[in-house]
mmCIF file of C-alpha atoms and ligand atoms in Angstrom:
data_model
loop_
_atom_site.group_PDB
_atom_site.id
_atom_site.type_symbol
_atom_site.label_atom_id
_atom_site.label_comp_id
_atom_site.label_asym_id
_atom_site.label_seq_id
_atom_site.Cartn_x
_atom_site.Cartn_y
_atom_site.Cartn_z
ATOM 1 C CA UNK A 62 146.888 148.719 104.505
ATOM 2 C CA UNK A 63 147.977 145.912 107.055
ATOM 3 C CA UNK A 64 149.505 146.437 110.420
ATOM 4 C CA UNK A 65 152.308 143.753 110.354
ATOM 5 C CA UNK A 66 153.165 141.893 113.274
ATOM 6 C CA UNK A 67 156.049 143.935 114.982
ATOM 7 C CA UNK A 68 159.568 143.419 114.515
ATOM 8 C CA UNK A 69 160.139 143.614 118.093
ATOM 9 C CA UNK A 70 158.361 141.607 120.613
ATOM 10 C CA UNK A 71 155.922 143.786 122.199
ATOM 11 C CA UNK A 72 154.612 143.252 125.624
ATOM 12 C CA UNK A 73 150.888 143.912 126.899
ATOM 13 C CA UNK A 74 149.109 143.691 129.994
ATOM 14 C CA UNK A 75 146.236 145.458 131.906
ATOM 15 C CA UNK A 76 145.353 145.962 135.177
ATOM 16 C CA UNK A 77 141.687 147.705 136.430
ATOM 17 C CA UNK A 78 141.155 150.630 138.787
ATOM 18 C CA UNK A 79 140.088 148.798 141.441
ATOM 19 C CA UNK A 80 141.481 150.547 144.383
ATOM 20 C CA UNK A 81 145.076 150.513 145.379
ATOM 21 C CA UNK A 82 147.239 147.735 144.736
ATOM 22 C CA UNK A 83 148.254 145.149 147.270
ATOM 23 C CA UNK A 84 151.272 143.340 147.552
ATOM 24 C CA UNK A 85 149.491 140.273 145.517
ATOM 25 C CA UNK A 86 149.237 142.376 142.351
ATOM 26 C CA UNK A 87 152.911 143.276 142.643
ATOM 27 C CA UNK A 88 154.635 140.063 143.422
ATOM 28 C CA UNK A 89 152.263 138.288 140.974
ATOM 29 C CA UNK A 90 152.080 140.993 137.930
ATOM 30 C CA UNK A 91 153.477 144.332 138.261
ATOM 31 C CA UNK A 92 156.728 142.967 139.128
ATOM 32 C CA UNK A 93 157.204 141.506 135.619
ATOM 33 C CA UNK A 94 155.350 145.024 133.775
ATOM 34 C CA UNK A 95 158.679 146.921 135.246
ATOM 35 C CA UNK A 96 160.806 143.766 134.150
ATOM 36 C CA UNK A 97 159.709 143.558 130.863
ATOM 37 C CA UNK A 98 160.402 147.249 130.093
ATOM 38 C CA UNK A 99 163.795 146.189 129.406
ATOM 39 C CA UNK A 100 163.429 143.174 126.926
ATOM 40 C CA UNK A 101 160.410 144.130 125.475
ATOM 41 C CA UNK A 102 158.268 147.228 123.486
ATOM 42 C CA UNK A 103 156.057 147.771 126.576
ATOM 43 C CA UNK A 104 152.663 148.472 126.440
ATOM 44 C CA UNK A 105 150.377 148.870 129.893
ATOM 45 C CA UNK A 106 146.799 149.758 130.400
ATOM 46 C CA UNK A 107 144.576 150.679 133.066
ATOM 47 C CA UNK A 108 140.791 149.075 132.410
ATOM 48 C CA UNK A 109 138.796 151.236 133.323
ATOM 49 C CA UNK A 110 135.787 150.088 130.393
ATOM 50 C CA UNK A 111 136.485 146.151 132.474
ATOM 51 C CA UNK A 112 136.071 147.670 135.636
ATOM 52 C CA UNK A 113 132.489 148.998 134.593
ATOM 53 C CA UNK A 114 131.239 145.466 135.441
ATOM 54 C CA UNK A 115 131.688 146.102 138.893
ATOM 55 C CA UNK A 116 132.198 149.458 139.415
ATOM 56 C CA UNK A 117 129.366 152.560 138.636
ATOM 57 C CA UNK A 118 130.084 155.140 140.784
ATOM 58 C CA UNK A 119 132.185 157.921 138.578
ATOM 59 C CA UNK A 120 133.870 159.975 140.991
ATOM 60 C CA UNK A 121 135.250 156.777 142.476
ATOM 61 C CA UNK A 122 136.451 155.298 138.919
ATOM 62 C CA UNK A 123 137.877 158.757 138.057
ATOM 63 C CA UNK A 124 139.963 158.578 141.705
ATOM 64 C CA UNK A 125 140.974 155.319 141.077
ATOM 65 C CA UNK A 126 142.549 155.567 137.769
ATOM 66 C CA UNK A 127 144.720 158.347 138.495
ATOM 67 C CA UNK A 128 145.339 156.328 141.966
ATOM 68 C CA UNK A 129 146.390 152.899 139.775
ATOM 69 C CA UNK A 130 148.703 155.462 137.367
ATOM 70 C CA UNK A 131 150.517 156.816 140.288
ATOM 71 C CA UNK A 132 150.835 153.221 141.892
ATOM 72 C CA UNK A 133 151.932 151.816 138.878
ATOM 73 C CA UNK A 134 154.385 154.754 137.871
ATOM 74 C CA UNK A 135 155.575 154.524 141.441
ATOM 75 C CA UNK A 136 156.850 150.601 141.233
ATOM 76 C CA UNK A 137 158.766 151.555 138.958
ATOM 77 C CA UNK A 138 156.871 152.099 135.106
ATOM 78 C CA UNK A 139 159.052 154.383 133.473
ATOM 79 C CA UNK A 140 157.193 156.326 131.085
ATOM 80 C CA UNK A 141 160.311 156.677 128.659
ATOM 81 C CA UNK A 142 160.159 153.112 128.736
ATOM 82 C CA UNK A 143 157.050 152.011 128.414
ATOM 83 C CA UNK A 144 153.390 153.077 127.465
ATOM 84 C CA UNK A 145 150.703 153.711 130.089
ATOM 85 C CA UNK A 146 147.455 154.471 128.915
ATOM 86 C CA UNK A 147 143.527 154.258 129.818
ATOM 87 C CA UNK A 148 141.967 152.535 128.093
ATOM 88 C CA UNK A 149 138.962 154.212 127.358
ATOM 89 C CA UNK A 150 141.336 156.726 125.904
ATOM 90 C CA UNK A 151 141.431 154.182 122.918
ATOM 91 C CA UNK A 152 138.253 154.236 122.292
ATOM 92 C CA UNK A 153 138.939 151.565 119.228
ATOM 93 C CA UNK A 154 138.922 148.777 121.920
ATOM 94 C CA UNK A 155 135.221 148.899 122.056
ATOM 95 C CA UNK A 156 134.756 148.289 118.452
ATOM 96 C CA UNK A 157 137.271 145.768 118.267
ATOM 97 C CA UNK A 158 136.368 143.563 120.906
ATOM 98 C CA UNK A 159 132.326 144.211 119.072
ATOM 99 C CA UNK A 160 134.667 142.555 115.840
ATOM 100 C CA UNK A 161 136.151 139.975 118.226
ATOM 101 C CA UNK A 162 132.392 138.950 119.782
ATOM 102 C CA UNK A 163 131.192 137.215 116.473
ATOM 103 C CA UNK A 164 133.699 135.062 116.223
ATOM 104 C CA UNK A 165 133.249 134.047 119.696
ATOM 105 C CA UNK A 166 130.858 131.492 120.697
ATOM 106 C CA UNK A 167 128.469 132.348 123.613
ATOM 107 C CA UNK A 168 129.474 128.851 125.039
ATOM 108 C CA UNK A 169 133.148 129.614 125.063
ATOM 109 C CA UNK A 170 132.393 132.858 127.892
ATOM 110 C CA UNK A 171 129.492 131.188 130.095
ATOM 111 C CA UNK A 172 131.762 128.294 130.940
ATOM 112 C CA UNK A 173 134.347 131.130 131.723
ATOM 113 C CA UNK A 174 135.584 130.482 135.572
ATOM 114 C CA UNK A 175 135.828 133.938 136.373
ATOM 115 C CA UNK A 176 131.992 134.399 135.283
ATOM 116 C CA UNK A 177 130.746 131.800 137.046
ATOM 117 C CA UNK A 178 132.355 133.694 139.895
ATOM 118 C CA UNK A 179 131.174 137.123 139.187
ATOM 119 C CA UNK A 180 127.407 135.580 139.047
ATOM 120 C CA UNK A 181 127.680 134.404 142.670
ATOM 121 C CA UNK A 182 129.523 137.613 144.147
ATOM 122 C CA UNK A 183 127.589 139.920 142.361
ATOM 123 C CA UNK A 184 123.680 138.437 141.762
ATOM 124 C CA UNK A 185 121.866 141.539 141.679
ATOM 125 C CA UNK A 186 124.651 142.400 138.677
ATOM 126 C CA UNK A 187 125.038 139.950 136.218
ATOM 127 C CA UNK A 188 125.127 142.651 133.231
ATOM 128 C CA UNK A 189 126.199 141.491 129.986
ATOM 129 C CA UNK A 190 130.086 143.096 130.872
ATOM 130 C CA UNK A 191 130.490 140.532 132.867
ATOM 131 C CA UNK A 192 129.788 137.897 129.946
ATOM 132 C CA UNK A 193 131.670 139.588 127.288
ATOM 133 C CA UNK A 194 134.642 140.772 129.643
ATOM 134 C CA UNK A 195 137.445 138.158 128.401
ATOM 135 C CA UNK A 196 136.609 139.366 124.431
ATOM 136 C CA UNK A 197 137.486 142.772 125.244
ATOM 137 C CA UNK A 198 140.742 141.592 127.285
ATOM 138 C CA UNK A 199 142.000 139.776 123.904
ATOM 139 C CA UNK A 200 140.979 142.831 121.357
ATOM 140 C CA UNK A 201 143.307 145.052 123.982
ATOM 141 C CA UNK A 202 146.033 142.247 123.459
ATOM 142 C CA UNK A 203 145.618 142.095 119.903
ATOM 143 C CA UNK A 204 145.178 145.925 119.306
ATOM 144 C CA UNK A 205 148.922 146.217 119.554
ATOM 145 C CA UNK A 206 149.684 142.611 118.428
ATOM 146 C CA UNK A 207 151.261 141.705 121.422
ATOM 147 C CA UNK A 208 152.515 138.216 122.471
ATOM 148 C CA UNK A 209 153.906 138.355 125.920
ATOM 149 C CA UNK A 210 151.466 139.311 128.200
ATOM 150 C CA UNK A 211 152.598 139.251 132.512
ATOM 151 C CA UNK A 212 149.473 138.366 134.447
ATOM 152 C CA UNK A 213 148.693 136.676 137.632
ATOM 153 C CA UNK A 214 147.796 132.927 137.360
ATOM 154 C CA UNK A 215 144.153 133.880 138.184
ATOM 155 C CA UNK A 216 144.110 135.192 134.452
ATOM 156 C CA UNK A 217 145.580 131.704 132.723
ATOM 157 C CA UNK A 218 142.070 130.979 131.470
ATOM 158 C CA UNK A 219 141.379 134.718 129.779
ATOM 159 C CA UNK A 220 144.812 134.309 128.319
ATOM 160 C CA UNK A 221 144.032 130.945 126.702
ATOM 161 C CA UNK A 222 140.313 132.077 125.950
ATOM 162 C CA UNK A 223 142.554 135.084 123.875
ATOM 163 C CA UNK A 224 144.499 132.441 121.902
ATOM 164 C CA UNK A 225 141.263 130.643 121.027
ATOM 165 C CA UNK A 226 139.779 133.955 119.781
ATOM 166 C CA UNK A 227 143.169 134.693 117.916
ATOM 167 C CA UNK A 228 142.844 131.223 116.176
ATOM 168 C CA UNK A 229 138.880 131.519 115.603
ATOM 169 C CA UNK A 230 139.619 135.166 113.987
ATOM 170 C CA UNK A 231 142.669 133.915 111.765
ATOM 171 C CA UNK A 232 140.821 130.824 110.595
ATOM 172 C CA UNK A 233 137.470 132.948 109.359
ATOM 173 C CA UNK A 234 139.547 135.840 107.747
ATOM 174 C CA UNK A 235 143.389 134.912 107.894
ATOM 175 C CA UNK A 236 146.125 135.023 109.490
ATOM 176 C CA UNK A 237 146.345 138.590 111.362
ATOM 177 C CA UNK A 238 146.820 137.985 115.070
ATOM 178 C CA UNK A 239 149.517 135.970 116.699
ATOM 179 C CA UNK A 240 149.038 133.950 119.677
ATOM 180 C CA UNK A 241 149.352 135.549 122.969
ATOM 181 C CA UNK A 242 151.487 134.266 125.663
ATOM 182 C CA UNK A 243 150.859 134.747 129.556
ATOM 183 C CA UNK A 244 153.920 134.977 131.535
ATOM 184 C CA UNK A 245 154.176 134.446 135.156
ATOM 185 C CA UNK A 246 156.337 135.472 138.334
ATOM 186 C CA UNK A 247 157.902 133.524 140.690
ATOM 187 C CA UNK A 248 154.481 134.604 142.911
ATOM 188 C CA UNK A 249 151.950 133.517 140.229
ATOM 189 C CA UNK A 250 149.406 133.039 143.135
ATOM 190 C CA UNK A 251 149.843 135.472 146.337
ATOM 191 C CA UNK A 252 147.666 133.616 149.320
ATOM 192 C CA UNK A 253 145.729 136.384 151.468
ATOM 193 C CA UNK A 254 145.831 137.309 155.296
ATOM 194 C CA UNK A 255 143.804 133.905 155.561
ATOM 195 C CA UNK A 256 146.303 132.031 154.475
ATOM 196 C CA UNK A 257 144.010 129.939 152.187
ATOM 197 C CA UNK A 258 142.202 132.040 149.682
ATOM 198 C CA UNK A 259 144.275 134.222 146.799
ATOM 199 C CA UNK A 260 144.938 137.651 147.975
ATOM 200 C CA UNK A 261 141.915 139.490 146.535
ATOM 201 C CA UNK A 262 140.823 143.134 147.207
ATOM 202 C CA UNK A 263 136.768 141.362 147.326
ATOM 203 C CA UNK A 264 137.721 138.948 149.835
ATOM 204 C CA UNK A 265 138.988 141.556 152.410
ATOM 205 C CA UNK A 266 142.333 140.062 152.461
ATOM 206 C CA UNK A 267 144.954 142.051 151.424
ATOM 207 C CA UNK A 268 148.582 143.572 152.640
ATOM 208 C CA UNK A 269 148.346 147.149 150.591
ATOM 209 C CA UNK A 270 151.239 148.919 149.030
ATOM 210 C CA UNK A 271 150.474 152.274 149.586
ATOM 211 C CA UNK A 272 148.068 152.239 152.697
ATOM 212 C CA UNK A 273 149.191 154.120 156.139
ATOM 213 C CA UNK A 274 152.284 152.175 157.491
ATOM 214 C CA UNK A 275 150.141 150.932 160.553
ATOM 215 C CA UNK A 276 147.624 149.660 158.276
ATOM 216 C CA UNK A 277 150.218 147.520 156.996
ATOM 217 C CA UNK A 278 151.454 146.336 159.886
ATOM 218 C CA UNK A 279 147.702 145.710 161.345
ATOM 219 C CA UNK A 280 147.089 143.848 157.944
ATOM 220 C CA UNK A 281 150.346 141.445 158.424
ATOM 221 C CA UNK A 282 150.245 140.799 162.023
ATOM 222 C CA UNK A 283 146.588 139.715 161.108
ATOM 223 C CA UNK A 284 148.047 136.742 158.780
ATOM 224 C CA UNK A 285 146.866 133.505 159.747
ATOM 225 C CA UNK A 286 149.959 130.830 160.045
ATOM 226 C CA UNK A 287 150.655 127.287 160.330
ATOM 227 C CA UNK A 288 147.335 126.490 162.223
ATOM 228 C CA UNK A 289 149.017 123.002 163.324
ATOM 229 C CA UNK A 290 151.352 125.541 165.179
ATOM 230 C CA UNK A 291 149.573 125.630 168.808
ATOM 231 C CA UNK A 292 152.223 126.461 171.396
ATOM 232 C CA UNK A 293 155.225 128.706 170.968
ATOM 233 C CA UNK A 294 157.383 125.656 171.105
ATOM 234 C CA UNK A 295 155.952 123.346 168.436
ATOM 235 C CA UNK A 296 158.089 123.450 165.712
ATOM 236 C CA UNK A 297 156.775 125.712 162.628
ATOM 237 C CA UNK A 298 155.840 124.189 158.908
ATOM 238 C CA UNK A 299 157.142 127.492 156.616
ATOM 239 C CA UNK A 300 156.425 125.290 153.784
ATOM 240 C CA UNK A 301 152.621 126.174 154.679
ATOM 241 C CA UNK A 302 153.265 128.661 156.505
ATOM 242 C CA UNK A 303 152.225 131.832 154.568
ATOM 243 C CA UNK A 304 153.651 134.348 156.443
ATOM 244 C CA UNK A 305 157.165 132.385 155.842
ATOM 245 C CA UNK A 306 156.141 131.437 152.223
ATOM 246 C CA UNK A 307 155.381 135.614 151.689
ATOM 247 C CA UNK A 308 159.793 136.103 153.312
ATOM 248 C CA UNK A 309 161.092 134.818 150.103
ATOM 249 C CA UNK A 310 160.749 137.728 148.286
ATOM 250 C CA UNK A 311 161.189 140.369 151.065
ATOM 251 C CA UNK A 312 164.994 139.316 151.701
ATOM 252 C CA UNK A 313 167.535 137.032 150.866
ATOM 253 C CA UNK A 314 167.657 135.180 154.536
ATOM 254 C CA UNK A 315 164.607 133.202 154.299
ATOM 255 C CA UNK A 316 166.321 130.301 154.693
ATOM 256 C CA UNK A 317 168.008 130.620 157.446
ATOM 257 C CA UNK A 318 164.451 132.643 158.952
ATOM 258 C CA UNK A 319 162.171 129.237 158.306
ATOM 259 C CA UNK A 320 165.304 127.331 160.136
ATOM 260 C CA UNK A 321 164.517 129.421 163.100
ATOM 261 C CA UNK A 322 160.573 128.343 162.262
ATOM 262 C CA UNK A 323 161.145 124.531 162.409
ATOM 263 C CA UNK A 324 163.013 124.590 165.303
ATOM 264 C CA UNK A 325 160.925 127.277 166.906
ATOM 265 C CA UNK A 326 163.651 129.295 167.870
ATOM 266 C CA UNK A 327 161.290 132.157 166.525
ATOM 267 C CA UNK A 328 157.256 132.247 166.735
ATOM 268 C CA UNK A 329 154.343 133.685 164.373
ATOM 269 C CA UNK A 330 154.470 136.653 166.043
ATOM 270 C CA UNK A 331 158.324 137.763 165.485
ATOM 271 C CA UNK A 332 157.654 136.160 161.549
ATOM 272 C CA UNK A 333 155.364 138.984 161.588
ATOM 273 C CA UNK A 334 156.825 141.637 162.904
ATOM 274 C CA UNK A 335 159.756 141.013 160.953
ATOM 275 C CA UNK A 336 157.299 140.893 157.401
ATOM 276 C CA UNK A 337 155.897 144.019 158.385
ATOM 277 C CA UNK A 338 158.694 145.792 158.551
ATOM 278 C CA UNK A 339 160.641 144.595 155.745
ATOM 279 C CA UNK A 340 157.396 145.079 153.498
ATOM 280 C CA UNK A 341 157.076 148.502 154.543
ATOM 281 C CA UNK A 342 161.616 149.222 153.663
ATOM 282 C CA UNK A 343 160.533 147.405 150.660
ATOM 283 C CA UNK A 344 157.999 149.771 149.534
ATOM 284 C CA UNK A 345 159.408 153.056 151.293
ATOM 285 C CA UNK A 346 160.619 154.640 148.355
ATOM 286 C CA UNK A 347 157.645 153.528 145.909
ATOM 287 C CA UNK A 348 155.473 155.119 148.728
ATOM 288 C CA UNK A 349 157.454 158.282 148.913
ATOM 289 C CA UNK A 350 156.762 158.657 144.556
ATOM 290 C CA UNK A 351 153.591 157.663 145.382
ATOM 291 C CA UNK A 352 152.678 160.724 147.474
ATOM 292 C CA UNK A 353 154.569 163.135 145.035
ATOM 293 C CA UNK A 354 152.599 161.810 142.121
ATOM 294 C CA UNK A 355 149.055 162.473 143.822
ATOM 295 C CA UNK A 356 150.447 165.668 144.566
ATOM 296 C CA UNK A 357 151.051 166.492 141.211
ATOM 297 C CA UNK A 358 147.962 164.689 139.649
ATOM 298 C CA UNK A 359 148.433 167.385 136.319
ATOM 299 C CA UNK A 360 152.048 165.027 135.652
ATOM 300 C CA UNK A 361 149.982 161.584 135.696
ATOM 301 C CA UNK A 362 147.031 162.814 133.628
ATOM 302 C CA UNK A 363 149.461 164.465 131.174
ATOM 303 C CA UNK A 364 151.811 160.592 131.054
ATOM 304 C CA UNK A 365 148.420 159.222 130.457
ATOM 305 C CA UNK A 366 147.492 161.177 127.903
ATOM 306 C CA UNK A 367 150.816 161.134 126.180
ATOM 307 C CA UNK A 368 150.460 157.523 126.078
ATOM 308 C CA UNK A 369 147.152 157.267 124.287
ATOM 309 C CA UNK A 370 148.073 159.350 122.134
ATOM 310 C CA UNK A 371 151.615 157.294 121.072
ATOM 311 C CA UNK A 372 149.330 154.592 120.665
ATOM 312 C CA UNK A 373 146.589 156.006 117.808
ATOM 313 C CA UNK A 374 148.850 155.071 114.859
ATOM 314 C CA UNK A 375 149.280 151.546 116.156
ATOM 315 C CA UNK A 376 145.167 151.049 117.006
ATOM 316 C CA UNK A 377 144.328 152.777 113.901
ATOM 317 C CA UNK A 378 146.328 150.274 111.545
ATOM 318 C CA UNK A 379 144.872 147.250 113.627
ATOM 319 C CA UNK A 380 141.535 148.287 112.834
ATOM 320 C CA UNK A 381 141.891 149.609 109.204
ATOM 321 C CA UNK A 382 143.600 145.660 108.598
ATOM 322 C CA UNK A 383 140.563 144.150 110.445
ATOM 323 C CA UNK A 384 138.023 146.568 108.850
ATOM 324 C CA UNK A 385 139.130 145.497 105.626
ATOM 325 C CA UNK A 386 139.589 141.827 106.060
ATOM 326 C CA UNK A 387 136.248 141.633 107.660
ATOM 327 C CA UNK A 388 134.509 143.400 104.253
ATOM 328 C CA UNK A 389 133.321 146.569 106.326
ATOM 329 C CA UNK A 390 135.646 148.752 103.498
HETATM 330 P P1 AMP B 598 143.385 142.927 139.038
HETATM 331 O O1 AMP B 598 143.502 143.822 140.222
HETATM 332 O O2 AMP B 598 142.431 141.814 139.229
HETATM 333 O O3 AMP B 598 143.195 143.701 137.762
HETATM 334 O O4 AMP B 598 144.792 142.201 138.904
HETATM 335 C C1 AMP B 598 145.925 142.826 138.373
HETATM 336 C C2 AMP B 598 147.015 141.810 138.139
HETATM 337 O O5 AMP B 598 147.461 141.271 139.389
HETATM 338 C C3 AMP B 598 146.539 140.617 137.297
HETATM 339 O O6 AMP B 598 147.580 140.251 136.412
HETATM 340 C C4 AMP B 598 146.306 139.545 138.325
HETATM 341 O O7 AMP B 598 146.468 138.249 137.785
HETATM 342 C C5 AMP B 598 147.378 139.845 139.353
HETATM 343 N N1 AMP B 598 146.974 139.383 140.689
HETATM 344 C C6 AMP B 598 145.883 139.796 141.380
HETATM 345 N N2 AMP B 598 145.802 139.172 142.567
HETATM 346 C C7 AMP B 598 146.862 138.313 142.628
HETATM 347 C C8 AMP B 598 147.333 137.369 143.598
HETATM 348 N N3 AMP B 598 146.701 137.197 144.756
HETATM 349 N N4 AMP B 598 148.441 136.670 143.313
HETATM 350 C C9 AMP B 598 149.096 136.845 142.132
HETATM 351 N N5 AMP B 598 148.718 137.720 141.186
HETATM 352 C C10 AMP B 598 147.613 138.451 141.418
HETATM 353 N N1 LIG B 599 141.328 140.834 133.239
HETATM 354 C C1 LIG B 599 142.515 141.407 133.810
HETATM 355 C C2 LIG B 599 142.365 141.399 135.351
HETATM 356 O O1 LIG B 599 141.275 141.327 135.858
HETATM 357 C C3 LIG B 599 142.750 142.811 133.327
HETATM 358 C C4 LIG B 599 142.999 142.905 131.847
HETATM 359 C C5 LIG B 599 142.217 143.526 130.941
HETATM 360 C C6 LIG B 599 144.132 142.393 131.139
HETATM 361 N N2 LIG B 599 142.786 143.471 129.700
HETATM 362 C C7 LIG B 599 143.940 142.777 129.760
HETATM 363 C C8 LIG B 599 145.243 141.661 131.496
HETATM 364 C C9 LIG B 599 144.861 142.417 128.792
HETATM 365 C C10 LIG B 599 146.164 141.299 130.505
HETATM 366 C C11 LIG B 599 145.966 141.681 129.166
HETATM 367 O O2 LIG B 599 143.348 141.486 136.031
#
C-alpha cells in the first residue's frame, strides 16, 4: 500500500512546549498557522519528544503542553479547521525519524547551527536529542507529506536540512517524499527587549502574550531604542529603532508615528507606552480565550486527543509505504 502525495496541499508546522508564547513566535510563526487554515489542509503539532532536549522535569512539560494548546487555540487555531496534536500522541514519529537517521549523515547534523548553539548554552547537556533533533523535525513533516511548512527564519536551516533528507531518502529507495517548503511572515525575525538579539524565551528577552498586563507593559517599556537617541530632542532613527520597527504590525499609523520619531515630536518613552498598550488591545480577546481554555483544561485535552487520533490513518500509511520500500515487510 502507498500513501500518495495529497491532492490538496497540506500544511505542517510544530512548535515546542516551551513556556508561553511571546509576541516573537506570533508575528514570526503562529500568525501564518491561523492563515494557512484557509488555503491549506492544516496540520499543527506541539513537540513535546523535541523539547526533551532541554526540558526533564514532567510536571512542567505536562503544564506546558496544555499551556501551548490553549495559546495556540486562543490566536486563533480553529480546531474544525485544522489539526492540533502532540506529538508524542503519534508515537510513529519516533520510528520514522529512527528510518530517517540512516540516511542521514552524522556530518550533515554536527555542522547544524542550532547544535552548535545548544552545545554552548547547555554544556552539562549535550545528549544525543540535541544531535538528532532536525531528523525528527523532517519525519514529522514528511509523516503527513506536507510541503508548506510556516516557521520563523531561525528554522531556515532545519527546513533545508528536511529537503536534503527528503532527497537522500528518495534517491536510496524512490521517490516518496516531496520537498518541503518553509514559509515566512512579514516578521521572519522578531528582535528582543535588547533590541539586538532575536526575541528568545533563553535569552530573557521577550514581550509575552498571555502574561499579567503589567508584565507586559514592564517588558515593553524595558525595550532598548535607538541608542544614538541621547536627548529628548535628537531626532529618532525608527528604521533601527525596534520599538518603532515592532508598530508596524500593531496599527496601521506607523507611518505617520516614526514621522513624529524623526522629528522628535514624540520620545522612547511615549513609543512605549503607546506599544504597550496597543499590544495588550491586540491580544485582549486571545487573552480572554486564553483564560477560559485553562479553565476548562478537559476541552483542550479532548481537541488534542481528537486530533491524534484524525491523524492515525494518515501516519499509518506513511509508515506501511516506508516499511515496505525500506524491505522491513
Ligand atoms: P519555538 O518556540 O522555538 O518552538 O518557536 C516556535 C516558532 O516561532 C518557530 O517557527 C520559530 O521559528 C518562531 N520564532 C521563535 N522566535 C522567533 C522570533 N524571535 N522571531 C520570529 N519567529 C520566531
Ligand atoms: N524545531 C522547531 C522549533 O524549534 C519545532 C519543530 C519541530 C518544527 N518539528 C517541526 C517546525 C516541523 C516545523 C516543522 O521551533
Amino acid at each position: 500500500m502507498t500513501n500518495p502525495s495529497p491532492t490538496v496541499a497540506r500544511t505542517f508546522s510544530g512548535i515546542q512546549p516551551s513556556g508561553a508564547p511571546h509576541i516573537g513566535n506570533d508575528l514570526g510563526a503562529i500568525r501564518n498557522y491561523v492563515r494557512l487554515q484557509d488555503e491549506f489542509e492544516a496540520i499543527y503539532c506541539i513537540v513535546d519528544y523535541h523539547a526533551l532536549t532541554s526540558t526533564h522535569d514532567p510536571d512542567r512539560m505536562r503544564r506546558q503542553t496544555r499551556e501551548m494548546a490553549a495559546a495556540l487555540l486562543a490566536l486563533g487555531l480553529d480546531p474544525d479547521r485544522c489539526t492540533l496534536f502532540v506529538q508524542s500522541h503519534r508515537p510513529e514519529h519516533t520510528e520514522l525519524a529512527w528510518l530517517l537517521t540512516t540516511v542521514t549523515p552524522v556530518s550533515w547534523l554536527e555542522r547544524t547551527p542550532t547544535y552548535k548553539e545548544k552545545r554552548l548554552n547547555q554544556p552539562d547537556d549535550i545528549n544525543h536529542g540535541l544531535l538528532t533533533y532536525p531528523v525528527l523535525q523532517a519525519a514529522d513533516i514528511v509523516m503527513y507529506k506536507a510541503t508548506t511548512v510556516p516557521v520563523g527564519k531561525d528554522q531556515a536551516a532545519h527546513l533545508e536540512l528536511s529537503r536534503e533528507i527528503v532527497r537522500a531518502f528518495n534517491n536510496r529507495y524512490g521517490p516518496t517524499f516531496p520537498e518541503p517548503q518553509a514559509v515566512f511572515t512579514e516578521a521572519p525575525v522578531v528582535l528582543g527587549t535588547d533590541g539586538v538579539r532575536k526575541m528568545s524565551k533563553s535569552l530573557n528577552n521577550t514581550i509575552e502574550i498571555f502574561a499579567p498586563e503589567e508584565e507586559i507593559r514592564r517588558q515593553v517599556m524595558s525595550m532598548v531604542t535607538d541608542t544614538q537617541r541621547i536627548l529628548r530632542t535628537d531626532p529618532g532613527r525608527p528604521e533601527v529603532c525596534n520599538v518603532c520597527q515592532l508598530q508596524r504590525f500593531f496599527g496601521t499609523d506607523y507611518l505617520q508615528l516614526w514621522d513624529g520619531e524623526r522629528t522628535a515630536r514624540t520620545g522612547c518613552v511615549d513609543m512605549k507606552r503607546l506599544l504597550a498598550d496597543r499590544i495588550i488591545r491586540h491580544y485582549a480577546e486571545a487573552r480572554e480565550r486564553y483564560a477560559e481554555l485553562m479553565a476548562h483544561p478537559g476541552r483542550v485535552d479532548g481537541i488534542l486527543e481528537a486530533g491524534a487520533d484524525r491523524l492515525r490513518p494518515m501516519a499509518a500509511a506513511t509508515m506501511t509505504e516506508v516499511r515496505e520500500k525500506m524491505g522491513l515487510r
